[in-house]
PDB file of C-alpha atoms in Angstrom:
ATOM      1  CA  UNK A1246     -22.854 -32.394   4.345  1.00  0.00           C
ATOM      2  CA  UNK A1247     -19.420 -31.996   2.821  1.00  0.00           C
ATOM      3  CA  UNK A1248     -16.568 -29.602   3.501  1.00  0.00           C
ATOM      4  CA  UNK A1249     -14.731 -30.276   0.252  1.00  0.00           C
ATOM      5  CA  UNK A1250     -16.655 -27.714  -1.824  1.00  0.00           C
ATOM      6  CA  UNK A1251     -15.621 -24.579   0.121  1.00  0.00           C
ATOM      7  CA  UNK A1252     -12.044 -25.861   0.328  1.00  0.00           C
ATOM      8  CA  UNK A1253     -11.925 -26.443  -3.420  1.00  0.00           C
ATOM      9  CA  UNK A1254     -13.310 -22.940  -3.998  1.00  0.00           C
ATOM     10  CA  UNK A1255     -10.797 -21.579  -1.516  1.00  0.00           C
ATOM     11  CA  UNK A1256      -7.902 -23.325  -3.262  1.00  0.00           C
ATOM     12  CA  UNK A1257      -9.066 -22.024  -6.636  1.00  0.00           C
ATOM     13  CA  UNK A1258      -9.307 -18.441  -5.367  1.00  0.00           C
ATOM     14  CA  UNK A1259      -5.937 -18.695  -3.639  1.00  0.00           C
ATOM     15  CA  UNK A1260      -4.289 -20.070  -6.768  1.00  0.00           C
ATOM     16  CA  UNK A1261      -5.876 -17.334  -8.858  1.00  0.00           C
ATOM     17  CA  UNK A1262      -4.188 -14.746  -6.668  1.00  0.00           C
ATOM     18  CA  UNK A1263      -0.669 -16.188  -7.010  1.00  0.00           C
ATOM     19  CA  UNK A1264       0.344 -14.757 -10.380  1.00  0.00           C
ATOM     20  CA  UNK A1265      -0.998 -11.255  -9.666  1.00  0.00           C
ATOM     21  CA  UNK A1266       0.988 -11.315  -6.418  1.00  0.00           C
ATOM     22  CA  UNK A1267       4.190 -12.380  -8.161  1.00  0.00           C
ATOM     23  CA  UNK A1268       3.806  -9.623 -10.748  1.00  0.00           C
ATOM     24  CA  UNK A1269       2.918  -7.037  -8.094  1.00  0.00           C
ATOM     25  CA  UNK A1270       5.827  -8.008  -5.838  1.00  0.00           C
ATOM     26  CA  UNK A1271       8.341  -7.718  -8.663  1.00  0.00           C
ATOM     27  CA  UNK A1272       6.924  -4.361  -9.817  1.00  0.00           C
ATOM     28  CA  UNK A1273       6.710  -2.847  -6.334  1.00  0.00           C
ATOM     29  CA  UNK A1274      10.228  -3.955  -5.419  1.00  0.00           C
ATOM     30  CA  UNK A1275      11.573  -2.568  -8.693  1.00  0.00           C
ATOM     31  CA  UNK A1276       9.887   0.817  -8.212  1.00  0.00           C
ATOM     32  CA  UNK A1277      10.423   1.297  -4.485  1.00  0.00           C
ATOM     33  CA  UNK A1278      13.580  -0.700  -3.680  1.00  0.00           C
ATOM     34  CA  UNK A1279      15.450  -0.738  -6.975  1.00  0.00           C
ATOM     35  CA  UNK A1280      15.681  -4.521  -7.192  1.00  0.00           C
ATOM     36  CA  UNK A1281      13.579  -7.265  -8.751  1.00  0.00           C
ATOM     37  CA  UNK A1282      13.092 -10.403  -6.650  1.00  0.00           C
ATOM     38  CA  UNK A1283      13.161 -13.805  -8.306  1.00  0.00           C
ATOM     39  CA  UNK A1284      10.553 -16.383  -7.439  1.00  0.00           C
ATOM     40  CA  UNK A1285      12.298 -19.497  -6.175  1.00  0.00           C
ATOM     41  CA  UNK A1286       9.435 -21.595  -4.901  1.00  0.00           C
ATOM     42  CA  UNK A1287       5.707 -22.083  -4.604  1.00  0.00           C
ATOM     43  CA  UNK A1288       4.130 -24.506  -2.166  1.00  0.00           C
ATOM     44  CA  UNK A1289       1.209 -25.082   0.153  1.00  0.00           C
ATOM     45  CA  UNK A1290       1.846 -23.766   3.624  1.00  0.00           C
ATOM     46  CA  UNK A1291       1.933 -26.266   6.454  1.00  0.00           C
ATOM     47  CA  UNK A1292       0.937 -25.221   9.967  1.00  0.00           C
ATOM     48  CA  UNK A1293       4.436 -25.443  11.438  1.00  0.00           C
ATOM     49  CA  UNK A1294       6.307 -23.698   8.613  1.00  0.00           C
ATOM     50  CA  UNK A1295       8.674 -21.126  10.140  1.00  0.00           C
ATOM     51  CA  UNK A1296       8.449 -17.519   9.040  1.00  0.00           C
ATOM     52  CA  UNK A1297      11.050 -14.802   8.818  1.00  0.00           C
ATOM     53  CA  UNK A1298      11.222 -12.417  11.794  1.00  0.00           C
ATOM     54  CA  UNK A1299       9.005  -9.663  10.358  1.00  0.00           C
ATOM     55  CA  UNK A1300       5.571 -10.124   8.788  1.00  0.00           C
ATOM     56  CA  UNK A1301       3.164  -7.553   7.385  1.00  0.00           C
ATOM     57  CA  UNK A1302      -0.436  -8.731   7.211  1.00  0.00           C
ATOM     58  CA  UNK A1303      -3.192  -7.283   5.045  1.00  0.00           C
ATOM     59  CA  UNK A1304      -6.787  -8.467   4.961  1.00  0.00           C
ATOM     60  CA  UNK A1305      -8.690  -8.461   1.693  1.00  0.00           C
ATOM     61  CA  UNK A1306     -12.496  -8.346   1.447  1.00  0.00           C
ATOM     62  CA  UNK A1307     -15.023  -8.208  -1.366  1.00  0.00           C
ATOM     63  CA  UNK A1308     -16.424 -11.009  -3.512  1.00  0.00           C
ATOM     64  CA  UNK A1309     -13.597 -13.083  -2.029  1.00  0.00           C
ATOM     65  CA  UNK A1310     -12.040 -12.823   1.430  1.00  0.00           C
ATOM     66  CA  UNK A1311      -8.434 -13.485   2.220  1.00  0.00           C
ATOM     67  CA  UNK A1312      -5.153 -12.574   3.781  1.00  0.00           C
ATOM     68  CA  UNK A1313      -1.804 -11.601   2.312  1.00  0.00           C
ATOM     69  CA  UNK A1314       1.369 -11.837   4.393  1.00  0.00           C
ATOM     70  CA  UNK A1315       4.785 -10.503   3.407  1.00  0.00           C
ATOM     71  CA  UNK A1316       7.483 -12.055   5.583  1.00  0.00           C
ATOM     72  CA  UNK A1317      11.155 -11.153   5.611  1.00  0.00           C
ATOM     73  CA  UNK A1318      14.183 -11.179   7.890  1.00  0.00           C
ATOM     74  CA  UNK A1319      14.984  -8.372  10.316  1.00  0.00           C
ATOM     75  CA  UNK A1320      17.970  -7.434   8.175  1.00  0.00           C
ATOM     76  CA  UNK A1321      15.872  -7.318   5.026  1.00  0.00           C
ATOM     77  CA  UNK A1322      13.175  -5.252   6.785  1.00  0.00           C
ATOM     78  CA  UNK A1323      15.825  -2.715   7.837  1.00  0.00           C
ATOM     79  CA  UNK A1324      17.101  -2.685   4.252  1.00  0.00           C
ATOM     80  CA  UNK A1325      13.567  -1.857   3.041  1.00  0.00           C
ATOM     81  CA  UNK A1326      13.617   1.283   5.182  1.00  0.00           C
ATOM     82  CA  UNK A1327      17.118   2.177   4.034  1.00  0.00           C
ATOM     83  CA  UNK A1328      16.205   1.790   0.364  1.00  0.00           C
ATOM     84  CA  UNK A1329      12.913   3.665   0.636  1.00  0.00           C
ATOM     85  CA  UNK A1330      14.079   6.726   2.581  1.00  0.00           C
ATOM     86  CA  UNK A1331      17.792   6.281   3.285  1.00  0.00           C
ATOM     87  CA  UNK A1332      17.402   5.794   7.035  1.00  0.00           C
ATOM     88  CA  UNK A1333      19.685   3.201   8.618  1.00  0.00           C
ATOM     89  CA  UNK A1334      18.226   0.862  11.240  1.00  0.00           C
ATOM     90  CA  UNK A1335      19.892  -2.052  13.034  1.00  0.00           C
ATOM     91  CA  UNK A1336      16.734  -3.382  14.637  1.00  0.00           C
ATOM     92  CA  UNK A1337      12.994  -3.319  14.161  1.00  0.00           C
ATOM     93  CA  UNK A1338      11.661   0.174  14.840  1.00  0.00           C
ATOM     94  CA  UNK A1339       8.384   1.908  14.131  1.00  0.00           C
ATOM     95  CA  UNK A1340       9.939   3.372  10.999  1.00  0.00           C
ATOM     96  CA  UNK A1341      10.959  -0.081   9.754  1.00  0.00           C
ATOM     97  CA  UNK A1342       7.452  -1.423  10.408  1.00  0.00           C
ATOM     98  CA  UNK A1343       5.897   1.527   8.582  1.00  0.00           C
ATOM     99  CA  UNK A1344       8.111   1.001   5.531  1.00  0.00           C
ATOM    100  CA  UNK A1345       7.431  -2.755   5.413  1.00  0.00           C
ATOM    101  CA  UNK A1346       3.715  -2.152   5.932  1.00  0.00           C
ATOM    102  CA  UNK A1347       3.567   0.389   3.113  1.00  0.00           C
ATOM    103  CA  UNK A1348       5.512  -1.917   0.798  1.00  0.00           C
ATOM    104  CA  UNK A1349       2.988  -4.680   1.537  1.00  0.00           C
ATOM    105  CA  UNK A1350       0.112  -2.259   1.033  1.00  0.00           C
ATOM    106  CA  UNK A1351       1.417  -1.495  -2.447  1.00  0.00           C
ATOM    107  CA  UNK A1352       1.838  -5.194  -3.280  1.00  0.00           C
ATOM    108  CA  UNK A1353      -1.698  -5.978  -2.087  1.00  0.00           C
ATOM    109  CA  UNK A1354      -3.113  -2.985  -3.958  1.00  0.00           C
ATOM    110  CA  UNK A1355      -1.311  -3.770  -7.195  1.00  0.00           C
ATOM    111  CA  UNK A1356      -2.326  -7.433  -7.073  1.00  0.00           C
ATOM    112  CA  UNK A1357      -5.999  -6.741  -6.406  1.00  0.00           C
ATOM    113  CA  UNK A1358      -6.039  -4.341  -9.342  1.00  0.00           C
ATOM    114  CA  UNK A1359      -5.392  -7.380 -11.550  1.00  0.00           C
ATOM    115  CA  UNK A1360      -8.467  -9.109 -10.081  1.00  0.00           C
ATOM    116  CA  UNK A1361     -10.987  -6.298 -10.472  1.00  0.00           C
ATOM    117  CA  UNK A1362     -13.869  -8.749 -10.990  1.00  0.00           C
ATOM    118  CA  UNK A1363     -13.795  -9.567  -7.247  1.00  0.00           C
ATOM    119  CA  UNK A1364     -14.206  -5.881  -6.274  1.00  0.00           C
ATOM    120  CA  UNK A1365     -11.673  -6.248  -3.493  1.00  0.00           C
ATOM    121  CA  UNK A1366     -10.819  -3.812  -0.738  1.00  0.00           C
ATOM    122  CA  UNK A1367      -7.703  -4.026   1.384  1.00  0.00           C
ATOM    123  CA  UNK A1368      -7.247  -3.330   5.077  1.00  0.00           C
ATOM    124  CA  UNK A1369      -4.533  -1.184   6.570  1.00  0.00           C
ATOM    125  CA  UNK A1370      -1.364  -3.255   7.123  1.00  0.00           C
ATOM    126  CA  UNK A1371      -0.413  -4.718  10.490  1.00  0.00           C
ATOM    127  CA  UNK A1372       3.229  -5.578  11.106  1.00  0.00           C
ATOM    128  CA  UNK A1373       4.269  -8.342  13.487  1.00  0.00           C
ATOM    129  CA  UNK A1374       7.858  -9.105  14.501  1.00  0.00           C
ATOM    130  CA  UNK A1375       9.630 -11.728  16.585  1.00  0.00           C
ATOM    131  CA  UNK A1376      11.022 -15.201  16.146  1.00  0.00           C
ATOM    132  CA  UNK A1377       8.452 -17.936  15.557  1.00  0.00           C
ATOM    133  CA  UNK A1378       5.487 -15.575  15.529  1.00  0.00           C
ATOM    134  CA  UNK A1379       2.244 -17.160  14.352  1.00  0.00           C
ATOM    135  CA  UNK A1380      -0.390 -15.929  11.950  1.00  0.00           C
ATOM    136  CA  UNK A1381      -3.493 -18.050  11.647  1.00  0.00           C
ATOM    137  CA  UNK A1382      -5.524 -18.339   8.482  1.00  0.00           C
ATOM    138  CA  UNK A1383      -9.161 -19.524   8.653  1.00  0.00           C
ATOM    139  CA  UNK A1384      -9.387 -23.299   9.083  1.00  0.00           C
ATOM    140  CA  UNK A1385     -11.001 -23.849   5.662  1.00  0.00           C
ATOM    141  CA  UNK A1386      -8.166 -22.014   3.882  1.00  0.00           C
ATOM    142  CA  UNK A1387      -4.961 -23.711   2.819  1.00  0.00           C
ATOM    143  CA  UNK A1388      -2.547 -20.850   2.206  1.00  0.00           C
ATOM    144  CA  UNK A1389       0.114 -20.915  -0.472  1.00  0.00           C
ATOM    145  CA  UNK A1390       3.648 -19.659   0.049  1.00  0.00           C
ATOM    146  CA  UNK A1391       5.502 -17.867  -2.734  1.00  0.00           C
ATOM    147  CA  UNK A1392       9.232 -17.801  -2.037  1.00  0.00           C
ATOM    148  CA  UNK A1393      11.529 -15.146  -3.458  1.00  0.00           C
ATOM    149  CA  UNK A1394      15.231 -14.362  -3.416  1.00  0.00           C
ATOM    150  CA  UNK A1395      16.241 -10.738  -3.697  1.00  0.00           C
ATOM    151  CA  UNK A1396      19.134  -8.334  -3.208  1.00  0.00           C
ATOM    152  CA  UNK A1397      17.841  -7.602   0.287  1.00  0.00           C
ATOM    153  CA  UNK A1398      17.548 -11.302   1.161  1.00  0.00           C
ATOM    154  CA  UNK A1399      14.933 -14.036   1.006  1.00  0.00           C
ATOM    155  CA  UNK A1400      11.271 -13.226   1.492  1.00  0.00           C
ATOM    156  CA  UNK A1401       7.951 -14.972   1.257  1.00  0.00           C
ATOM    157  CA  UNK A1402       4.434 -13.939   0.354  1.00  0.00           C
ATOM    158  CA  UNK A1403       1.663 -16.068   1.813  1.00  0.00           C
ATOM    159  CA  UNK A1404      -1.834 -15.892   0.426  1.00  0.00           C
ATOM    160  CA  UNK A1405      -5.034 -17.624   1.448  1.00  0.00           C
ATOM    161  CA  UNK A1406      -8.521 -16.906   0.120  1.00  0.00           C
ATOM    162  CA  UNK A1407     -12.023 -18.172   0.502  1.00  0.00           C
ATOM    163  CA  UNK A1408     -15.300 -17.365  -1.222  1.00  0.00           C
ATOM    164  CA  UNK A1409     -18.125 -15.368   0.372  1.00  0.00           C
TER     165      UNK A1409
ATOM    166  CA  UNK B1419       2.933  27.638  -2.722  1.00  0.00           C
ATOM    167  CA  UNK B1420       1.485  25.766   0.243  1.00  0.00           C
ATOM    168  CA  UNK B1421       0.899  22.023   0.033  1.00  0.00           C
ATOM    169  CA  UNK B1422      -1.166  19.783   2.302  1.00  0.00           C
ATOM    170  CA  UNK B1423       0.353  16.286   2.270  1.00  0.00           C
ATOM    171  CA  UNK B1424      -1.857  13.498   3.648  1.00  0.00           C
ATOM    172  CA  UNK B1425      -0.736   9.897   4.142  1.00  0.00           C
ATOM    173  CA  UNK B1426      -0.901   7.564   7.139  1.00  0.00           C
ATOM    174  CA  UNK B1427       2.538   6.177   6.275  1.00  0.00           C
ATOM    175  CA  UNK B1428       5.457   8.242   7.568  1.00  0.00           C
ATOM    176  CA  UNK B1429       7.624   6.608   4.915  1.00  0.00           C
ATOM    177  CA  UNK B1430       5.398   7.863   2.127  1.00  0.00           C
ATOM    178  CA  UNK B1431       5.146  11.328   3.650  1.00  0.00           C
ATOM    179  CA  UNK B1432       8.951  11.524   3.808  1.00  0.00           C
ATOM    180  CA  UNK B1433       9.293  10.421   0.161  1.00  0.00           C
ATOM    181  CA  UNK B1434       6.716  12.925  -1.080  1.00  0.00           C
ATOM    182  CA  UNK B1435       7.915  15.739   1.185  1.00  0.00           C
ATOM    183  CA  UNK B1436      11.474  15.368  -0.136  1.00  0.00           C
ATOM    184  CA  UNK B1437      10.171  15.366  -3.682  1.00  0.00           C
ATOM    185  CA  UNK B1438       8.330  18.620  -3.011  1.00  0.00           C
ATOM    186  CA  UNK B1439      11.510  20.092  -1.513  1.00  0.00           C
ATOM    187  CA  UNK B1440      13.432  19.147  -4.671  1.00  0.00           C
ATOM    188  CA  UNK B1441      10.813  21.064  -6.653  1.00  0.00           C
ATOM    189  CA  UNK B1442      11.430  24.092  -4.448  1.00  0.00           C
ATOM    190  CA  UNK B1443       8.317  23.679  -2.301  1.00  0.00           C
ATOM    191  CA  UNK B1444       9.207  24.037   1.366  1.00  0.00           C
ATOM    192  CA  UNK B1445       5.828  25.096   2.752  1.00  0.00           C
ATOM    193  CA  UNK B1446       4.369  21.654   3.333  1.00  0.00           C
ATOM    194  CA  UNK B1447       1.914  20.702   6.071  1.00  0.00           C
ATOM    195  CA  UNK B1448       1.633  16.982   6.824  1.00  0.00           C
ATOM    196  CA  UNK B1449      -1.408  15.094   8.102  1.00  0.00           C
ATOM    197  CA  UNK B1450      -1.700  11.420   9.100  1.00  0.00           C
ATOM    198  CA  UNK B1451      -5.320  10.929   8.090  1.00  0.00           C
ATOM    199  CA  UNK B1452      -8.275  12.676   6.537  1.00  0.00           C
ATOM    200  CA  UNK B1453      -9.635  14.027   9.791  1.00  0.00           C
ATOM    201  CA  UNK B1454      -6.362  15.708  10.686  1.00  0.00           C
ATOM    202  CA  UNK B1455      -6.072  17.006   7.132  1.00  0.00           C
ATOM    203  CA  UNK B1456      -9.551  18.504   7.223  1.00  0.00           C
ATOM    204  CA  UNK B1457      -8.690  20.372  10.411  1.00  0.00           C
ATOM    205  CA  UNK B1458      -5.656  21.866   8.659  1.00  0.00           C
ATOM    206  CA  UNK B1459      -7.711  22.618   5.548  1.00  0.00           C
ATOM    207  CA  UNK B1460     -10.309  24.554   7.546  1.00  0.00           C
ATOM    208  CA  UNK B1461      -7.626  26.688   9.188  1.00  0.00           C
ATOM    209  CA  UNK B1462      -5.251  27.344   6.296  1.00  0.00           C
ATOM    210  CA  UNK B1463      -5.455  28.113   2.583  1.00  0.00           C
ATOM    211  CA  UNK B1464      -3.604  25.483   0.525  1.00  0.00           C
ATOM    212  CA  UNK B1465      -2.626  25.622  -3.130  1.00  0.00           C
ATOM    213  CA  UNK B1466      -2.485  21.846  -3.631  1.00  0.00           C
ATOM    214  CA  UNK B1467      -3.644  18.821  -1.604  1.00  0.00           C
ATOM    215  CA  UNK B1468      -1.896  15.462  -2.051  1.00  0.00           C
ATOM    216  CA  UNK B1469      -3.732  12.603  -0.379  1.00  0.00           C
ATOM    217  CA  UNK B1470      -3.594   8.864   0.062  1.00  0.00           C
ATOM    218  CA  UNK B1471      -6.893   6.932  -0.159  1.00  0.00           C
ATOM    219  CA  UNK B1472      -6.719   4.163   2.467  1.00  0.00           C
ATOM    220  CA  UNK B1473      -6.203   5.766   5.854  1.00  0.00           C
ATOM    221  CA  UNK B1474      -7.677   5.358   9.341  1.00  0.00           C
ATOM    222  CA  UNK B1475     -10.296   7.720  10.826  1.00  0.00           C
ATOM    223  CA  UNK B1476     -11.179   9.451   7.555  1.00  0.00           C
ATOM    224  CA  UNK B1477     -10.039   8.038   4.222  1.00  0.00           C
ATOM    225  CA  UNK B1478      -8.912  10.029   1.208  1.00  0.00           C
ATOM    226  CA  UNK B1479     -12.223   9.756  -0.637  1.00  0.00           C
ATOM    227  CA  UNK B1480     -14.156  11.118   2.343  1.00  0.00           C
ATOM    228  CA  UNK B1481     -11.563  13.879   2.689  1.00  0.00           C
ATOM    229  CA  UNK B1482     -11.919  14.719  -0.998  1.00  0.00           C
ATOM    230  CA  UNK B1483     -15.704  15.036  -0.637  1.00  0.00           C
ATOM    231  CA  UNK B1484     -15.321  17.243   2.437  1.00  0.00           C
ATOM    232  CA  UNK B1485     -12.849  19.457   0.617  1.00  0.00           C
ATOM    233  CA  UNK B1486     -15.088  19.723  -2.458  1.00  0.00           C
ATOM    234  CA  UNK B1487     -18.050  20.719  -0.287  1.00  0.00           C
ATOM    235  CA  UNK B1488     -15.948  23.683   0.841  1.00  0.00           C
ATOM    236  CA  UNK B1489     -13.743  24.422  -2.151  1.00  0.00           C
ATOM    237  CA  UNK B1490     -14.270  23.415  -5.797  1.00  0.00           C
ATOM    238  CA  UNK B1491     -11.028  24.932  -7.061  1.00  0.00           C
ATOM    239  CA  UNK B1492      -8.096  23.650  -5.050  1.00  0.00           C
ATOM    240  CA  UNK B1493      -6.267  20.830  -6.892  1.00  0.00           C
ATOM    241  CA  UNK B1494      -6.552  17.521  -5.033  1.00  0.00           C
ATOM    242  CA  UNK B1495      -4.233  14.747  -6.226  1.00  0.00           C
ATOM    243  CA  UNK B1496      -4.911  11.197  -5.037  1.00  0.00           C
ATOM    244  CA  UNK B1497      -1.721   9.147  -4.565  1.00  0.00           C
ATOM    245  CA  UNK B1498      -2.848   5.613  -3.800  1.00  0.00           C
ATOM    246  CA  UNK B1499      -2.632   1.874  -4.385  1.00  0.00           C
ATOM    247  CA  UNK B1500      -6.268   1.922  -5.559  1.00  0.00           C
ATOM    248  CA  UNK B1501      -5.756   1.304  -9.264  1.00  0.00           C
ATOM    249  CA  UNK B1502      -9.021  -0.292 -10.425  1.00  0.00           C
ATOM    250  CA  UNK B1503     -10.979   1.630 -13.026  1.00  0.00           C
ATOM    251  CA  UNK B1504     -14.059   1.653 -10.787  1.00  0.00           C
ATOM    252  CA  UNK B1505     -12.101   3.328  -7.976  1.00  0.00           C
ATOM    253  CA  UNK B1506     -10.586   5.909 -10.280  1.00  0.00           C
ATOM    254  CA  UNK B1507     -14.037   6.732 -11.664  1.00  0.00           C
ATOM    255  CA  UNK B1508     -15.367   7.082  -8.110  1.00  0.00           C
ATOM    256  CA  UNK B1509     -12.583   9.534  -7.294  1.00  0.00           C
ATOM    257  CA  UNK B1510     -13.179  11.497 -10.494  1.00  0.00           C
ATOM    258  CA  UNK B1511     -16.898  11.720  -9.731  1.00  0.00           C
ATOM    259  CA  UNK B1512     -16.019  13.021  -6.269  1.00  0.00           C
ATOM    260  CA  UNK B1513     -13.924  15.766  -7.855  1.00  0.00           C
ATOM    261  CA  UNK B1514     -10.335  14.547  -7.802  1.00  0.00           C
ATOM    262  CA  UNK B1515      -8.006  16.642  -9.976  1.00  0.00           C
ATOM    263  CA  UNK B1516      -5.416  13.986 -10.722  1.00  0.00           C
ATOM    264  CA  UNK B1517      -4.433  10.473  -9.777  1.00  0.00           C
ATOM    265  CA  UNK B1518      -1.097   8.700  -9.207  1.00  0.00           C
ATOM    266  CA  UNK B1519      -0.998   4.970  -8.540  1.00  0.00           C
ATOM    267  CA  UNK B1520       1.507   3.524  -6.064  1.00  0.00           C
ATOM    268  CA  UNK B1521       4.109   2.209  -6.612  1.00  0.00           C
ATOM    269  CA  UNK B1522       5.606   5.093  -8.501  1.00  0.00           C
ATOM    270  CA  UNK B1523       9.120   5.954  -9.520  1.00  0.00           C
ATOM    271  CA  UNK B1524      10.638   9.230  -8.280  1.00  0.00           C
ATOM    272  CA  UNK B1525      10.270  10.495 -11.869  1.00  0.00           C
ATOM    273  CA  UNK B1526       6.526   9.694 -11.885  1.00  0.00           C
ATOM    274  CA  UNK B1527       6.017  11.549  -8.646  1.00  0.00           C
ATOM    275  CA  UNK B1528       8.086  14.546  -9.675  1.00  0.00           C
ATOM    276  CA  UNK B1529       6.248  14.832 -13.006  1.00  0.00           C
ATOM    277  CA  UNK B1530       2.863  14.700 -11.304  1.00  0.00           C
ATOM    278  CA  UNK B1531       3.806  17.162  -8.580  1.00  0.00           C
ATOM    279  CA  UNK B1532       5.494  19.502 -11.035  1.00  0.00           C
ATOM    280  CA  UNK B1533       2.301  19.705 -13.087  1.00  0.00           C
ATOM    281  CA  UNK B1534       0.159  20.830 -10.141  1.00  0.00           C
ATOM    282  CA  UNK B1535       2.812  22.899  -8.456  1.00  0.00           C
ATOM    283  CA  UNK B1536       3.298  24.813 -11.716  1.00  0.00           C
ATOM    284  CA  UNK B1537      -0.462  25.229 -12.083  1.00  0.00           C
ATOM    285  CA  UNK B1538      -0.678  26.635  -8.565  1.00  0.00           C
ATOM    286  CA  UNK B1539       2.118  29.185  -8.912  1.00  0.00           C
TER     287      UNK B1539
END
């Protein structure tokens, strides 16, 4: 028995999702926040990589199964709310979480539209905040991290997929 | 002109509600999911329904089918991240009147709303 085959398939699926996510992130930010983030890095995620303080998590199911995580600083999350509806926030509130969750929902939706062959469905977003919070991907998935710089600050998109 | 606005995101409801206000529509009833929307729909006559697709309890497609089983005429506009052709076809087959994919610019939203608001006047 070998475990390399599912991991190879997982890596292929994850890699296939990277470009659609980059395109979707840039388009969604442009439309909803009035700024276009620049991709500054792309790497495999290691287990102890720190995240920003706020993460929105969306599950994806269909002919592939995976997770997409948008992570950004508290300040950037508050700026998302301000840019979307003009409401100022100095800390993480329900309104901030809703705005970040909806932004992530749009990114996940726009990216899956570019991968129609997998007939993907997305879950409702969950938003997690706090320093050093942890989000665990399945053990056979090696997530990738796409790093961006933007007017509202740095952000990352993590993506990890596996076959079904 | 009375509009039923359905989205589980308060942010999106605020954006769309303001857009309706700019178009001169102040009679807007908001619902957080399809189930809540259906309750409103059964109690009140609406001229236009704007609904998200992915929502808890009852999603926008199920809401659309429930509305169409009661009313074939009222315009129902789906405003959603679901952009795949297959999804759009599913919504059309269920009787959706129009479709707007998120993300949208304020101009996109205004143009879409204006079309149905004008049709309902």
